[in-house]
Structure formats: C-alpha cells, structure tokens
XYZ file of C-alpha atoms in Angstrom:
676
model
C 183.242 -10.717 134.587
C 181.987 -13.896 133.173
C 181.264 -14.081 129.458
C 178.193 -16.205 129.690
C 176.246 -14.190 132.101
C 175.461 -10.399 131.918
C 172.936 -7.865 131.120
C 171.940 -9.868 128.016
C 170.644 -12.585 130.491
C 168.223 -10.085 131.800
C 167.122 -8.221 128.744
C 166.635 -11.131 126.481
C 162.895 -11.389 126.041
C 162.257 -8.305 128.019
C 164.022 -5.436 126.303
C 165.098 -2.439 128.413
C 164.534 -3.079 132.077
C 162.248 -0.677 134.201
C 161.401 -0.919 137.847
C 162.758 -0.200 141.194
C 163.290 -1.184 144.884
C 160.135 -2.895 146.147
C 159.714 -3.206 149.840
C 156.387 -5.019 150.346
C 157.270 -5.952 154.013
C 156.505 -2.250 154.856
C 152.958 -2.660 153.704
C 149.842 -4.794 154.490
C 149.310 -7.574 152.069
C 146.153 -6.240 150.713
C 148.416 -3.438 149.047
C 150.495 -5.945 147.160
C 147.834 -6.860 144.577
C 147.327 -3.056 143.836
C 151.158 -2.894 143.452
C 151.363 -5.588 140.873
C 148.367 -4.012 138.852
C 150.103 -0.610 138.879
C 153.404 -2.155 137.969
C 151.894 -3.912 134.936
C 150.261 -0.685 133.906
C 153.648 1.179 134.096
C 155.608 -1.338 132.159
C 157.585 -2.557 135.308
C 159.616 -5.655 134.357
C 162.077 -5.691 137.219
C 161.944 -5.057 140.977
C 164.572 -5.314 143.669
C 163.346 -7.213 146.758
C 164.683 -7.923 150.147
C 167.484 -5.245 150.594
C 166.704 -4.501 154.160
C 164.686 -7.667 155.219
C 167.103 -9.440 157.398
C 165.183 -8.980 160.642
C 161.851 -10.004 158.934
C 163.579 -13.084 157.228
C 165.407 -14.128 160.280
C 163.847 -12.799 163.466
C 166.096 -14.972 165.671
C 169.291 -16.531 164.800
C 168.676 -19.622 162.734
C 164.865 -19.048 162.758
C 163.566 -18.175 159.202
C 160.253 -16.665 158.016
C 160.063 -17.010 154.374
C 156.402 -17.310 153.798
C 155.774 -13.628 153.108
C 158.569 -13.568 150.626
C 157.299 -16.684 148.883
C 154.041 -14.850 148.314
C 155.732 -11.711 146.944
C 157.889 -13.713 144.451
C 154.951 -15.712 143.392
C 152.986 -12.583 142.917
C 155.700 -11.124 140.801
C 156.041 -14.193 138.642
C 152.291 -14.339 138.154
C 152.471 -10.722 136.713
C 155.502 -11.323 134.583
C 157.830 -9.228 136.669
C 161.455 -10.434 137.276
C 162.911 -10.175 140.657
C 166.480 -8.898 141.655
C 166.624 -10.709 144.908
C 168.965 -9.101 147.404
C 170.933 -10.766 150.292
C 169.900 -8.543 153.147
C 173.278 -8.330 154.707
C 173.829 -4.574 154.370
C 171.723 -4.013 157.533
C 171.952 -6.807 160.178
C 169.113 -7.331 162.684
C 169.577 -5.928 166.165
C 170.051 -9.328 167.532
C 173.383 -9.652 165.796
C 174.836 -6.495 167.388
C 173.202 -7.289 170.726
C 174.556 -10.890 170.995
C 177.771 -10.277 169.250
C 178.851 -6.638 169.728
C 182.219 -7.479 168.165
C 180.460 -7.352 164.872
C 179.651 -3.680 165.183
C 182.146 -1.244 163.392
C 184.519 0.986 165.285
C 185.573 4.307 163.824
C 189.098 5.646 163.631
C 188.752 7.362 166.982
C 187.797 4.086 168.801
C 184.199 4.580 169.079
C 181.925 1.734 168.449
C 178.958 2.404 166.108
C 175.620 0.861 167.061
C 172.420 -0.632 165.477
C 169.435 1.588 164.979
C 170.356 2.715 161.476
C 171.966 0.569 158.923
C 175.357 -0.589 157.634
C 176.406 -1.439 161.187
C 178.883 -4.289 160.577
C 182.602 -4.897 160.509
C 183.532 -6.380 157.083
C 186.393 -8.378 158.754
C 184.218 -9.873 161.507
C 184.182 -13.843 161.203
C 180.833 -13.833 163.118
C 179.284 -11.307 160.733
C 180.615 -13.262 157.726
C 179.257 -16.502 159.158
C 175.646 -15.046 159.697
C 175.725 -13.337 156.386
C 176.756 -16.402 154.423
C 174.063 -18.364 156.262
C 171.225 -16.049 155.344
C 172.443 -15.847 151.760
C 172.753 -19.623 151.562
C 169.248 -19.972 153.028
C 167.735 -17.631 150.428
C 169.583 -19.362 147.535
C 168.422 -22.817 148.717
C 164.799 -21.689 148.997
C 164.525 -19.621 145.748
C 166.864 -21.659 143.371
C 164.748 -22.174 140.350
C 161.901 -19.708 141.251
C 160.492 -18.406 138.018
C 160.649 -14.846 139.403
C 164.437 -14.887 140.209
C 166.438 -13.299 137.541
C 169.282 -11.558 139.342
C 171.105 -11.675 142.740
C 171.991 -8.435 144.538
C 174.686 -8.819 147.089
C 174.315 -6.427 150.037
C 173.769 -2.804 149.216
C 176.115 -0.011 148.370
C 179.234 -1.727 150.005
C 181.374 0.915 151.783
C 181.774 -0.005 155.387
C 185.220 0.504 157.043
C 186.145 -0.644 160.562
C 189.221 0.082 162.753
C 188.462 -2.491 165.402
C 190.928 -4.980 166.764
C 189.478 -7.663 164.592
C 190.080 -5.417 161.598
C 193.565 -4.807 162.857
C 194.375 -8.462 162.992
C 193.067 -8.866 159.445
C 195.012 -5.898 158.330
C 198.116 -7.479 159.565
C 197.396 -10.696 157.734
C 196.854 -8.678 154.597
C 200.128 -6.869 155.026
C 201.983 -10.178 155.653
C 200.533 -11.482 152.294
C 201.671 -8.410 150.497
C 205.110 -7.862 152.000
C 206.015 -11.128 153.712
C 208.229 -9.641 156.471
C 208.546 -6.604 158.673
C 211.664 -5.434 156.950
C 209.875 -5.084 153.670
C 206.896 -3.463 155.289
C 209.079 -0.944 157.104
C 210.851 -0.012 153.858
C 207.535 0.304 152.001
C 206.108 2.568 154.670
C 209.259 4.692 155.066
C 209.276 4.094 158.726
C 212.605 5.641 159.396
C 210.522 8.800 159.186
C 209.201 10.108 162.650
C 210.600 6.887 164.348
C 207.814 4.623 163.067
C 209.916 1.457 162.794
C 207.908 -1.692 163.518
C 209.747 -4.578 165.377
C 206.743 -6.875 165.941
C 203.658 -7.548 163.805
C 201.374 -6.953 166.784
C 202.595 -3.359 166.849
C 201.186 -2.727 163.428
C 197.615 -1.041 163.591
C 195.025 0.531 161.320
C 195.570 4.261 160.822
C 193.574 5.331 163.904
C 193.213 8.852 165.120
C 196.721 10.196 165.998
C 198.139 13.539 167.337
C 199.256 14.688 163.746
C 199.384 13.509 160.107
C 199.361 9.681 159.760
C 201.889 7.949 157.591
C 200.600 8.324 154.089
C 201.899 4.998 152.906
C 200.299 3.217 155.833
C 197.116 4.960 154.876
C 197.323 4.078 151.286
C 197.798 0.505 152.251
C 194.684 0.863 154.603
C 192.634 2.062 151.634
C 193.631 -1.140 149.730
C 192.969 -3.438 152.502
C 189.594 -1.894 153.332
C 188.425 -2.204 149.763
C 189.729 -5.799 149.621
C 187.938 -6.643 152.768
C 184.595 -5.598 151.094
C 185.545 -7.294 148.017
C 186.237 -10.431 150.005
C 182.832 -10.348 151.630
C 181.294 -9.814 148.221
C 183.247 -12.691 146.671
C 182.100 -14.905 149.608
C 178.466 -14.217 149.143
C 178.594 -14.435 145.490
C 180.141 -17.939 145.630
C 177.527 -19.185 148.091
C 174.806 -17.903 145.513
C 176.563 -19.193 142.391
C 176.937 -22.636 143.876
C 173.178 -22.903 144.147
C 172.095 -20.892 141.202
C 174.906 -21.017 138.565
C 172.744 -19.583 135.816
C 171.659 -16.518 137.773
C 173.890 -13.358 137.369
C 175.279 -11.617 140.445
C 175.644 -7.831 141.106
C 176.040 -5.455 143.818
C 175.166 -1.639 143.495
C 177.964 0.900 143.119
C 177.666 4.580 143.977
C 179.422 6.376 141.191
C 182.733 7.892 142.170
C 182.689 6.397 145.648
C 186.083 6.617 147.350
C 186.128 3.759 149.739
C 185.980 0.870 147.257
C 188.035 0.236 144.221
C 185.285 -0.527 141.678
C 187.852 -1.711 139.095
C 188.489 -4.745 141.173
C 184.797 -5.293 142.159
C 183.611 -5.049 138.370
C 185.950 -7.871 137.426
C 184.137 -10.128 140.016
C 180.597 -9.651 139.083
C 178.252 -10.378 136.185
C 176.357 -7.150 136.013
C 177.747 -3.687 136.703
C 174.961 -1.611 138.522
C 175.063 1.852 139.811
C 172.966 4.096 142.183
C 173.018 7.799 140.966
C 171.274 10.772 142.406
C 171.989 13.949 140.386
C 171.947 17.305 142.285
C 169.135 19.445 140.682
C 170.810 22.641 141.679
C 174.302 21.797 140.195
C 174.871 23.471 136.895
C 177.378 20.784 135.967
C 174.958 17.955 136.752
C 174.354 16.886 133.324
C 178.153 16.552 132.605
C 178.846 14.971 136.009
C 176.005 12.475 135.301
C 177.252 11.684 131.912
C 180.787 11.128 133.280
C 179.499 8.798 135.936
C 177.546 6.889 133.390
C 180.657 6.470 131.207
C 182.570 5.261 134.359
C 179.957 2.519 134.613
C 180.287 1.564 130.973
C 184.018 1.486 131.492
C 183.622 -0.744 134.448
C 181.450 -3.072 132.425
C 184.225 -3.365 129.818
C 182.131 -1.352 127.334
C 179.209 -3.525 127.784
C 175.755 -2.508 128.971
C 175.105 -1.801 132.643
C 172.186 -1.262 134.962
C 171.013 2.013 136.545
C 169.950 0.220 139.963
C 168.769 3.444 141.803
C 167.661 6.897 140.807
C 164.982 9.082 142.111
C 161.727 10.247 140.482
C 161.902 13.466 142.187
C 163.506 15.023 145.412
C 165.586 12.842 147.660
C 165.595 13.158 151.470
C 169.158 13.203 152.572
C 170.404 16.658 151.196
C 170.135 19.671 153.491
C 167.651 21.270 150.911
C 166.035 18.716 148.634
C 164.947 20.330 145.219
C 162.327 18.455 143.307
C 162.576 17.499 139.767
C 160.488 19.669 137.454
C 158.185 17.800 134.836
C 160.256 15.931 132.258
C 163.390 15.749 134.259
C 162.709 12.130 135.265
C 162.405 11.183 131.648
C 165.522 13.213 130.621
C 167.736 11.733 133.237
C 166.674 8.273 132.541
C 167.153 8.512 128.817
C 170.570 9.967 129.359
C 171.520 6.738 131.042
C 170.172 4.750 128.090
C 171.975 6.795 125.656
C 175.309 6.107 127.604
C 174.869 2.377 127.708
C 172.268 1.439 130.405
C 169.992 -1.406 129.565
C 167.945 -0.962 132.897
C 166.395 1.977 134.527
C 165.310 1.456 138.094
C 164.418 3.801 140.978
C 164.399 4.011 144.752
C 161.753 3.067 145.416
C 158.332 1.741 144.186
C 156.129 3.081 146.921
C 156.973 5.893 149.153
C 157.633 4.789 152.774
C 155.293 5.905 155.363
C 157.851 5.566 158.264
C 161.562 5.404 158.774
C 164.470 7.493 157.760
C 163.356 7.911 154.117
C 159.761 8.936 154.576
C 160.256 11.943 152.422
C 162.195 10.283 149.555
C 160.229 10.355 146.267
C 158.952 7.194 144.760
C 157.337 5.881 141.687
C 154.028 5.798 143.593
C 154.072 8.938 145.957
C 152.261 9.342 149.141
C 149.480 11.040 147.284
C 148.848 7.804 145.468
C 148.645 6.775 141.844
C 146.431 9.448 140.516
C 149.231 11.979 140.506
C 151.349 13.926 137.993
C 154.384 12.115 139.233
C 153.098 8.639 138.674
C 151.540 9.539 135.355
C 155.023 10.557 134.323
C 156.475 7.204 135.592
C 153.863 5.267 133.711
C 154.444 7.150 130.373
C 158.146 6.748 130.520
C 157.889 3.014 131.324
C 155.563 2.484 128.236
C 157.903 4.519 125.858
C 160.979 2.351 126.919
C 159.324 -0.581 125.215
C 159.895 1.204 121.873
C 163.580 1.303 122.558
C 163.822 -2.410 123.209
C 166.064 -2.891 120.188
C 168.810 -0.795 121.961
C 169.496 -3.494 124.513
C 173.005 -4.661 124.038
C 174.076 -1.864 121.728
C 177.529 -0.288 122.358
C 178.516 3.288 122.796
C 181.526 3.704 120.580
C 184.362 6.013 121.790
C 187.747 7.115 120.349
C 188.816 8.978 123.473
C 189.709 7.478 126.803
C 190.129 9.255 130.129
C 192.299 7.468 132.754
C 191.056 7.142 136.351
C 192.222 4.952 139.181
C 191.249 4.412 142.788
C 194.766 3.932 144.123
C 195.693 7.313 142.473
C 192.589 8.888 144.120
C 193.532 7.561 147.653
C 197.245 8.625 147.146
C 196.524 12.091 145.776
C 194.214 13.233 148.522
C 196.277 12.374 151.613
C 197.207 15.176 153.955
C 200.458 16.885 153.793
C 200.646 17.651 150.088
C 201.349 21.065 148.487
C 197.661 21.974 148.156
C 194.474 20.261 149.023
C 192.749 22.127 146.165
C 193.631 19.387 143.486
C 190.802 16.797 143.808
C 190.933 13.730 141.656
C 187.266 13.581 140.727
C 186.966 17.370 140.179
C 190.042 17.245 137.969
C 188.510 14.542 135.993
C 185.288 16.398 135.465
C 187.020 19.595 134.555
C 188.762 17.842 131.681
C 185.661 15.890 130.709
C 183.305 18.946 130.301
C 184.761 20.277 127.026
C 184.277 16.799 125.480
C 180.773 16.409 126.796
C 179.984 19.833 125.436
C 181.334 18.848 121.878
C 179.378 15.635 121.835
C 182.581 13.445 121.853
C 181.960 10.132 123.584
C 184.576 9.245 126.333
C 185.445 5.785 127.907
C 186.816 5.947 131.400
C 189.485 3.375 131.749
C 191.954 2.420 134.518
C 195.631 3.223 134.410
C 196.543 -0.414 133.271
C 194.097 -0.424 130.311
C 194.917 -1.448 126.762
C 194.895 1.856 125.040
C 195.620 0.751 121.457
C 191.951 1.269 120.269
C 191.843 5.081 121.194
C 192.950 7.918 119.153
C 193.262 10.169 122.263
C 193.988 9.438 125.847
C 193.516 12.096 128.544
C 195.020 11.739 131.993
C 193.695 14.643 134.092
C 195.960 13.475 137.006
C 198.169 10.532 137.719
C 199.899 11.406 140.940
C 200.576 7.756 141.584
C 201.846 5.761 138.723
C 203.451 2.333 138.469
C 206.431 1.867 136.240
C 204.591 -0.500 133.899
C 201.648 1.947 133.496
C 204.002 4.830 132.813
C 205.754 2.779 130.139
C 202.439 1.841 128.572
C 201.374 5.562 128.336
C 204.758 6.298 126.577
C 204.414 3.365 124.285
C 200.954 4.595 123.297
C 202.436 7.890 122.236
C 205.388 6.226 120.463
C 202.936 4.173 118.633
C 201.068 7.159 117.254
C 198.526 8.116 119.879
C 197.810 11.565 121.337
C 198.167 11.781 125.040
C 197.206 14.606 127.464
C 198.610 14.790 130.950
C 197.446 17.093 133.689
C 199.409 18.570 136.538
C 200.996 16.881 139.631
C 201.243 13.618 137.679
C 203.962 10.999 137.868
C 204.924 12.194 141.437
C 204.918 8.930 143.475
C 205.333 5.139 142.973
C 202.829 2.545 144.223
C 204.202 2.756 147.786
C 203.575 6.535 148.031
C 207.357 7.388 147.817
C 208.267 10.481 145.796
C 210.065 9.801 142.555
C 213.210 11.913 142.709
C 214.534 14.040 139.889
C 212.576 16.366 137.522
C 208.897 15.490 137.420
C 206.888 13.823 136.141
C 209.851 11.506 136.247
C 208.524 8.269 134.448
C 206.863 10.403 131.657
C 209.496 13.142 131.202
C 210.922 11.669 127.947
C 207.611 11.236 126.259
C 206.368 14.609 127.190
C 209.650 16.367 126.155
C 209.211 18.558 129.377
C 210.064 18.495 133.013
C 209.430 20.388 136.259
C 211.453 21.221 139.292
C 208.888 22.974 141.711
C 205.151 22.687 142.454
C 203.869 26.040 143.180
C 200.388 26.452 144.523
C 198.768 29.737 143.585
C 196.960 32.241 145.933
C 193.299 31.582 146.057
C 192.327 35.237 145.511
C 194.280 35.883 142.320
C 193.937 34.230 138.936
C 197.192 33.176 137.147
C 197.530 34.927 133.766
C 198.631 32.892 130.821
C 198.915 33.386 127.122
C 198.655 30.872 124.132
C 201.409 30.916 121.657
C 198.915 32.591 119.123
C 198.469 35.434 121.482
C 195.081 34.777 123.054
C 195.151 35.080 126.885
C 193.586 33.022 129.480
C 193.633 32.529 133.234
C 194.344 29.630 135.459
C 193.992 29.106 139.112
C 195.133 27.204 142.262
C 198.236 25.344 140.833
C 201.361 26.251 138.835
C 204.551 24.445 138.224
C 208.099 25.650 137.213
C 208.648 23.770 134.051
C 211.226 23.726 131.275
C 210.895 22.546 127.680
C 213.130 19.648 126.666
C 212.220 19.219 123.025
C 208.560 20.204 123.539
C 206.829 23.186 121.888
C 205.720 25.660 124.353
C 201.914 26.108 123.560
C 201.146 28.430 126.378
C 203.202 30.321 128.877
C 202.798 32.168 132.163
C 202.823 36.011 131.665
C 203.383 37.429 135.203
C 205.223 37.052 138.458
C 208.152 34.719 138.943
C 206.963 32.239 136.280
C 206.641 34.972 133.511
C 207.832 33.486 130.303
C 207.979 29.893 131.606
C 205.926 27.102 129.991
C 202.409 26.386 131.228
C 201.358 23.963 128.454
C 203.673 21.979 126.221
C 203.204 19.708 123.157
C 205.770 17.243 122.070
C 205.968 15.067 118.992
C 207.417 11.722 120.101
C 208.784 9.444 117.386
C 208.164 5.625 117.444
C 210.554 3.466 119.406
C 212.176 0.392 117.877
C 209.437 -1.736 116.201
C 206.803 0.486 117.624
C 203.792 1.809 115.716
C 203.087 3.483 112.418
C 204.548 6.901 113.257
C 204.966 9.677 115.889
C 202.392 10.527 118.367
C 201.853 13.775 120.369
C 202.149 14.229 124.120
C 200.714 17.329 125.864
C 201.638 18.409 129.346
C 199.438 20.979 131.319
C 201.247 22.278 134.363
C 198.431 24.393 135.872
C 194.657 24.417 136.046
C 193.298 26.474 133.251
C 189.854 28.120 133.269
C 186.959 26.218 131.598
C 187.138 28.173 128.286
C 190.941 27.487 128.110
C 190.269 23.828 128.648
C 187.807 24.058 125.945
C 190.337 25.375 123.628
C 192.768 22.834 124.650
C 190.214 20.065 123.986
C 189.729 21.497 120.407
C 193.408 21.424 119.619
C 194.024 17.737 121.040
C 190.975 16.498 119.147
C 192.248 18.052 116.012
C 195.593 16.282 116.706
C 193.745 12.938 117.156
C 191.373 13.419 114.179
C 188.295 13.022 116.454
C 185.032 14.824 115.841
C 181.802 15.124 117.794
C 178.548 13.328 117.116
C 177.004 16.593 115.837
C 179.052 19.284 114.100
C 177.085 22.326 115.482
C 175.987 21.454 118.936
C 173.992 24.262 120.768
C 174.933 25.050 124.339
C 173.110 22.907 126.840
C 172.493 19.987 124.295
C 174.068 16.583 124.832
C 174.747 14.452 121.910
C 175.817 10.735 122.114
C 175.554 7.784 119.695
C 174.483 4.375 120.836
C 174.691 1.874 118.127
C 172.980 3.414 115.219
C 170.959 5.841 117.231
C 171.955 9.441 117.924
C 170.571 10.709 121.236
C 170.113 14.529 121.558
C 169.057 15.685 125.087
C 168.333 19.369 125.866
C 169.500 20.216 129.390
C 169.067 23.958 128.677
C 166.388 26.270 129.603
C 165.484 27.419 126.130
C 164.225 25.703 122.973
C 167.106 25.067 120.435
C 167.392 23.778 116.914
C 170.113 21.269 116.283
C 171.320 20.781 112.515
C 171.468 17.240 111.268
C 173.637 15.767 108.521
C 171.157 13.226 107.368
C 167.415 12.553 107.473
C 166.305 10.589 110.446
C 163.303 9.164 112.429
C 162.815 9.995 116.023
C 162.248 6.557 117.783
C 160.556 8.319 120.718
C 157.784 10.085 118.625
C 157.947 8.307 115.209
C 158.353 11.809 113.673
C 160.761 12.296 110.785
C 163.546 14.842 110.907
C 165.136 16.213 107.901
C 167.866 18.827 108.165
C 167.335 19.751 111.824
C 165.459 18.749 115.095
C 163.933 21.235 117.467
C 164.148 20.533 121.187
C 162.271 22.130 123.975
C 163.809 22.289 127.494
C 164.143 18.742 128.912
C 163.170 17.241 125.506
C 165.024 14.241 124.058
C 165.279 12.887 120.618
C 166.514 9.400 119.608
C 167.350 9.637 115.992
C 167.799 6.586 113.651
C 169.040 7.376 110.180
C 166.328 6.840 107.513
C 167.194 4.310 104.770
C-alpha cells in the first residue's frame, strides 16, 4: 500500500464519505437532475459509477460511447460530488463471449458458463485481459484530470475461478515458477500417494472433478494460483490507471471473509481497502460477526482507515427469505463501521432498479420514491455524519491481535480430515465474541505479522503454519507476550504435509504441552470438562489426547476415555537468550468450549495480559469501542440500557452532556468525547 495515497486523499476537505453505487444508465436523463438534487440534500459526497457499464461504454469491440458518462461526471462535479469510477471489467458484454468463447469460465466439471448474468470471464484468458485493459485505458485517457474523479474502482468483487485449458496452462506456468522442476513438484504434492507421479508438465491439470478426494496439496496450490491470477489481473488494470492518473488512488471491493482470494496479498497492492458487507438481520451473532469483519478490514489496511463500499439500507434480494431492517438499524450498522475505522459509508445502491436481477434489493431511494420513511432515514444519517468529520483518519487502538490467514483457511477445510466441523471463520468468531462482549478492541493480523506491539495474541486455529511463523509466535511468548492457541493447530507445513511427532509440533516447546491423537466427539453428546477451580463446563465436536510437559492443567476432561486428561493448559515460558524483559504465558485449548467457557477463558487471558475493556461494566447487547478520543456505545439489544461512565462526556451525535452514565434505547448509538 502506498504511503502518499489512501483514504486521507479522499476525506481531506470532505470529512467522512457518504454515498453509494449510482447507475444512471438504467434511467432516462431527466431523472439525473433529480438524483443530483436528492444527493445534495442527503449529504452524499461520493458515488460509484460504471461498475456494470461495459456494454454501454463499448457496444462493439473498439467502438466507444462515452458521451453519457461525460454528462454524468460533469453533473456530479457541478454538484460537488466525487466519483469512484469503476473499470467495468467484472461483467463483459455479450460480444466478448460470443466472439471469443474461450474467455468464458469453465467449472471443475468441465462445463462452460455463459453470459446472461455477470462475472463470466476466465482470469487467465489473454483475450479477456487484452480487452479489459483496453477499456480501462480508454476510461483513464478520457477522464484523467476530470474534477469529479477521486478514486478508481477495479472490477467488482473479484472472485472468479476457471478450470479451462487456458487456466491449466497458466497453472503449469505458476507451478514452474514456484517449484522449478517436476521432481520438486512431485515431492511437494506427495505424488507417491495413489500413483499420482507426474512425468511431463502437460500431465499437470487444475483439480478438476475426479472420482474421489483430490490431492489436498494440489488443491492448496490451486487456491494459491487462483488468488494470484485475480491479483495479477488487478495489478494489470491498476498499472494502466496509475500510468495515466498517478494522483488518483486505486481500490477494489472485498467481500469480508471471502475464501477465493487472499486479501492480505491484495491489500498490499491497493491504495484504499474497501469492503462490501451485508449483515444478516436474523443472525443473533450479526453484531459480533460484523465487528469482526470491520476489524479484518482495518487489519488489511494496516491499521489505517478503510471504506465500506457497499451495504444495504434495508432488505437484500439474494437470500431465500430477505428480512428488512427495522427503523434505526441502517444508522446503527453504519456507525458501527465508523467506530471500527471506516472513513466512508456507501450503499448498494442509490436508486432501486426497475429491472434486472436486483429489482428487489433495497436502495437509498426506494421504488416508492424520496417521500418515504427509508429515504428520510438516509437523509438524516447523511447529515449527521458531517458532525463526525473530525474522526476521519483517527485510529482504533488495540492491544489484542487475532491471527487469521487465507492459506490456513484453504488447507484446514480440505476433504479427508478428522472432522469437517472445524471451520476457520466460525472458530475465529467463537474466540472473538467474548472480547467483543467485553468491549476489548481486536486487530486481525496475518500469521506473519509483527506482534511486538500486542499484549495478547489469540490464534483460534493455525492448522497450516510455516516454520518462521511458528518461531515468531514462540519468540513473542519468550519476549513476555501472552499467547492463546486453539485446537488442531501446527498440524501441517506450507505444502500441506503433516508434521510428524507429537502435535502441535512447531509450538510444542513454548506451549509446554503436546498431543498424540485428534478425537472428534459425537454430535449428539456434549463433552464434560472442569476448570481447576472446580467449575464445570461443556465442550463439543472436538477433543485431543494431550499431556502436560511443564504446563499447568487449567481444565481437564471429566468423563470417558479422556477423563482426567488435559483440555486446557497454561505455560509460563521464560525468555530465550537475549529475548525480552521476562517470561510470557502460552495457553493451549484442545477442544471447542461452549460460549460461556470461552468467555471465562477470555477473562483469564486478559488478566494475564493486563488488558481491560473500553467500559468496566458493559450491559449485554452493548458494543463499546474507542476510536481516537471518542468512545462509541452501540445498543444491539432489544431493551433500553444504562451504561456507567468513568468520566463526563459530550455525545457528538446529539450534543447532549453525559455525566456518570448514558441511557441507550434499542438501536441507539452514543459517540462520547470526554469533556475538558
């Protein structure tokens, strides 16, 4: 990520950004003037334009129609509204697939996917790449220097995977660059198993549909290659745009915890981290899941502000049963993003579409028009964001880090493991919830992150771990840090090969404990455990046969074959030669404790690390997070609550003073700045 360009480039002089996807090509031009007027009234200062406009911009190969887009950008500039101009390459026009069918993607079963929807392209196709770079270059040539242009938006929600012959050849090239020769490839993939040895590069294929389980090491490299293919395309478009407009930042929109693309690698290549996020209204864990996703975006941005590129004002259209948002939910979710580091709040979309696949997706201007409850709520929220302009650029400090990596995710969830019940994101969320409930801010970091600034590091799962990352975790503890490691960690190396010996092999010494068997538990029976102090709890799904090797047994199993064996251990690890000021603490959790037990564990490790929440007494359902000097309190619960305060403050959203406490109705938010 470049230092000279970023969110500050967009927020300077504008404050927090507010707006959404604008698709004027779907409407007659007489509507555009009304749109601009309504945008001004709502405080809109950024719109995304052109995401799905390729067929309109280039109706035939090499023949462009930019006149309508000229008028749209001129209109936005005249009304003081910045434009996030998209390259329209996420949805090629029908002529591309019709003339060059080899640009269309093929699934793992060998079936070609056709146009008539969107995302119908092969990332490795040289024809697609040529046409995509041509339209990106034409846009950059035409609009370089335009007063409305503030941000470039490459494609949309990049995530396409293709198994065609073109992709196969590109995969072979990627493997040659990684391994050099077939002997090294065969060793990395363990091809002596099931007679899979390759004697010619032409024999190597993507992991297409096969009679039984496909080689997990081959699939792990396929995940890596597919992500790199998308990243390569992003870089190519970005470079075309940067060459013509070096002072305009470039982004693409992420999709939270999206499995197909390694966002750590993408974030390093863009100027602004942006995300699309649509909370599920019926999910009781939605507030915590959303907070975790926002924290991931802040982590991807290196702790700097990020942009919420898409959210919904109310119901979406793509779930089987689409619940609307109750009044106040739009504002609550938007301010939750601000509290967790977002400097921009945008929606899909500005005006609800009359036709197409998203006719029933909510918008800032609904089908019923501007004289509606929903649009009034949009206007009110846009106006109040102006009062938070000083928050732009402010950090969200955190002393706790949680480790999450895409390669681990890919490797962990391959077929043929002891249980498919252990899911990387669900495991991360389970460990995150107790910190969320205590108002403890968390940074989400990659396995290779510098951990020296954190008092506590939590690793819910690290099934795949490189030697260097394992050593960094051990050194962190020897340097005085507190580490928590969840089950089924330290199992395989970056090739996907199991590390032999007691597990987790590369972390065994620092944890002071080891295991010899993974023992998935029956689905219909909880596993009974007991803390060393006598309190009982249950776990589920997963157990491990462990032994303490210097570690304290903090909890043990109390029944069955594991009765009396460790379930949770805690080890004081002294500093290594020349390392750190004193001993750290390493915890290992060899099962999946129930939520209350994870809460008790969180309290203990926070005490070890000397970390406290933003508010000492936080009622259930209330989220507390500090951004800069402002304490955000958000009530996700169904009842009015009273939150005690340690100091007098002013609510920036209402200008009301708060002395010893603040009262929050359901879906209410307070943004408290300490009074001088």
